[in-house]
mmCIF file of C-alpha atoms in Angstrom:
data_model
loop_
_atom_site.group_PDB
_atom_site.id
_atom_site.type_symbol
_atom_site.label_atom_id
_atom_site.label_comp_id
_atom_site.label_asym_id
_atom_site.label_seq_id
_atom_site.Cartn_x
_atom_site.Cartn_y
_atom_site.Cartn_z
ATOM 1 C CA MET G 1 12.463 5.340 13.071
ATOM 2 C CA LEU G 2 9.763 7.999 13.095
ATOM 3 C CA LYS G 3 7.856 8.577 9.883
ATOM 4 C CA VAL G 4 7.477 12.103 8.508
ATOM 5 C CA LEU G 5 3.816 12.855 7.800
ATOM 6 C CA TYR G 6 2.841 13.260 4.152
ATOM 7 C CA SER G 7 6.285 12.104 3.023
ATOM 8 C CA PRO G 8 6.068 9.145 0.608
ATOM 9 C CA GLU G 9 8.308 6.122 0.961
ATOM 10 C CA PHE G 10 8.087 5.554 -2.822
ATOM 11 C CA LEU G 11 7.851 8.219 -5.534
ATOM 12 C CA LYS G 12 5.877 8.049 -8.776
ATOM 13 C CA GLY G 13 7.718 5.778 -11.214
ATOM 14 C CA THR G 14 9.341 3.649 -8.493
ATOM 15 C CA LYS G 15 9.512 -0.073 -9.268
ATOM 16 C CA LEU G 16 8.524 -2.221 -6.306
ATOM 17 C CA ARG G 17 7.186 -5.628 -5.337
ATOM 18 C CA ILE G 18 3.721 -5.954 -3.783
ATOM 19 C CA ALA G 19 3.715 -7.456 -0.286
ATOM 20 C CA SER G 20 3.355 -11.169 0.425
ATOM 21 C CA ARG G 21 -0.068 -12.818 0.640
ATOM 22 C CA THR G 22 0.406 -13.157 4.413
ATOM 23 C CA VAL G 23 1.025 -9.419 4.820
ATOM 24 C CA LEU G 24 -1.943 -8.517 2.594
ATOM 25 C CA GLU G 25 -4.293 -10.893 4.430
ATOM 26 C CA GLU G 26 -3.175 -9.520 7.812
ATOM 27 C CA PHE G 27 -3.727 -5.963 6.556
ATOM 28 C CA ALA G 28 -7.204 -6.930 5.314
ATOM 29 C CA THR G 29 -8.213 -8.247 8.736
ATOM 30 C CA THR G 30 -6.510 -5.750 11.059
ATOM 31 C CA CYS G 31 -6.552 -2.382 9.320
ATOM 32 C CA LYS G 32 -9.587 -0.305 10.239
ATOM 33 C CA HIS G 33 -8.609 3.198 9.030
ATOM 34 C CA HIS G 34 -7.849 2.628 5.326
ATOM 35 C CA ASN G 35 -9.718 1.482 2.248
ATOM 36 C CA PRO G 36 -10.460 -2.250 2.511
ATOM 37 C CA LEU G 37 -8.687 -4.543 0.054
ATOM 38 C CA THR G 38 -10.786 -5.931 -2.754
ATOM 39 C CA GLN G 39 -11.055 -9.712 -3.165
ATOM 40 C CA ASP G 40 -8.654 -9.537 -6.123
ATOM 41 C CA GLN G 41 -5.852 -7.570 -4.442
ATOM 42 C CA PRO G 42 -4.360 -10.432 -2.350
ATOM 43 C CA LYS G 43 -3.968 -12.389 -5.606
ATOM 44 C CA LEU G 44 -1.367 -9.794 -6.655
ATOM 45 C CA HIS G 45 1.036 -10.742 -3.838
ATOM 46 C CA ASN G 46 4.733 -10.602 -4.786
ATOM 47 C CA VAL G 47 3.963 -9.075 -8.216
ATOM 48 C CA GLU G 48 6.364 -6.419 -9.516
ATOM 49 C CA ALA G 49 4.661 -3.059 -10.044
ATOM 50 C CA VAL G 50 5.381 0.608 -10.750
ATOM 51 C CA VAL G 51 3.879 3.458 -8.722
ATOM 52 C CA GLU G 52 1.614 5.361 -11.126
ATOM 53 C CA GLU G 53 -0.165 7.631 -8.656
ATOM 54 C CA LEU G 54 0.530 8.790 -5.128
ATOM 55 C CA GLY G 55 -1.896 10.201 -2.608
ATOM 56 C CA PHE G 56 -2.304 10.445 1.140
ATOM 57 C CA TYR G 57 -4.935 9.510 3.661
ATOM 58 C CA HIS G 58 -5.879 12.174 6.199
ATOM 59 C CA GLY G 59 -3.153 11.730 8.786
ATOM 60 C CA GLY G 60 -0.297 11.186 6.354
ATOM 61 C CA ASP G 61 -0.327 7.497 5.374
ATOM 62 C CA GLU G 62 0.536 6.909 1.710
ATOM 63 C CA LEU G 63 -1.924 5.578 -0.849
ATOM 64 C CA TYR G 64 -0.253 4.126 -3.949
ATOM 65 C CA ASN G 65 -1.857 3.161 -7.260
#
């Protein structure tokens, strides 16, 4: 499935679960074009959260807070 640029997968107010520790650690070591994860972020694996803010990286990838 092709992704539409600048089209969010989750809207503000969406309840979701943060990715697993394995996924977050892989992202931290392989992703070169996004903000690096802080040391505390992998500790939040599998935590339920709500999207409070939505932004985009240049190129269309979502940035959720």
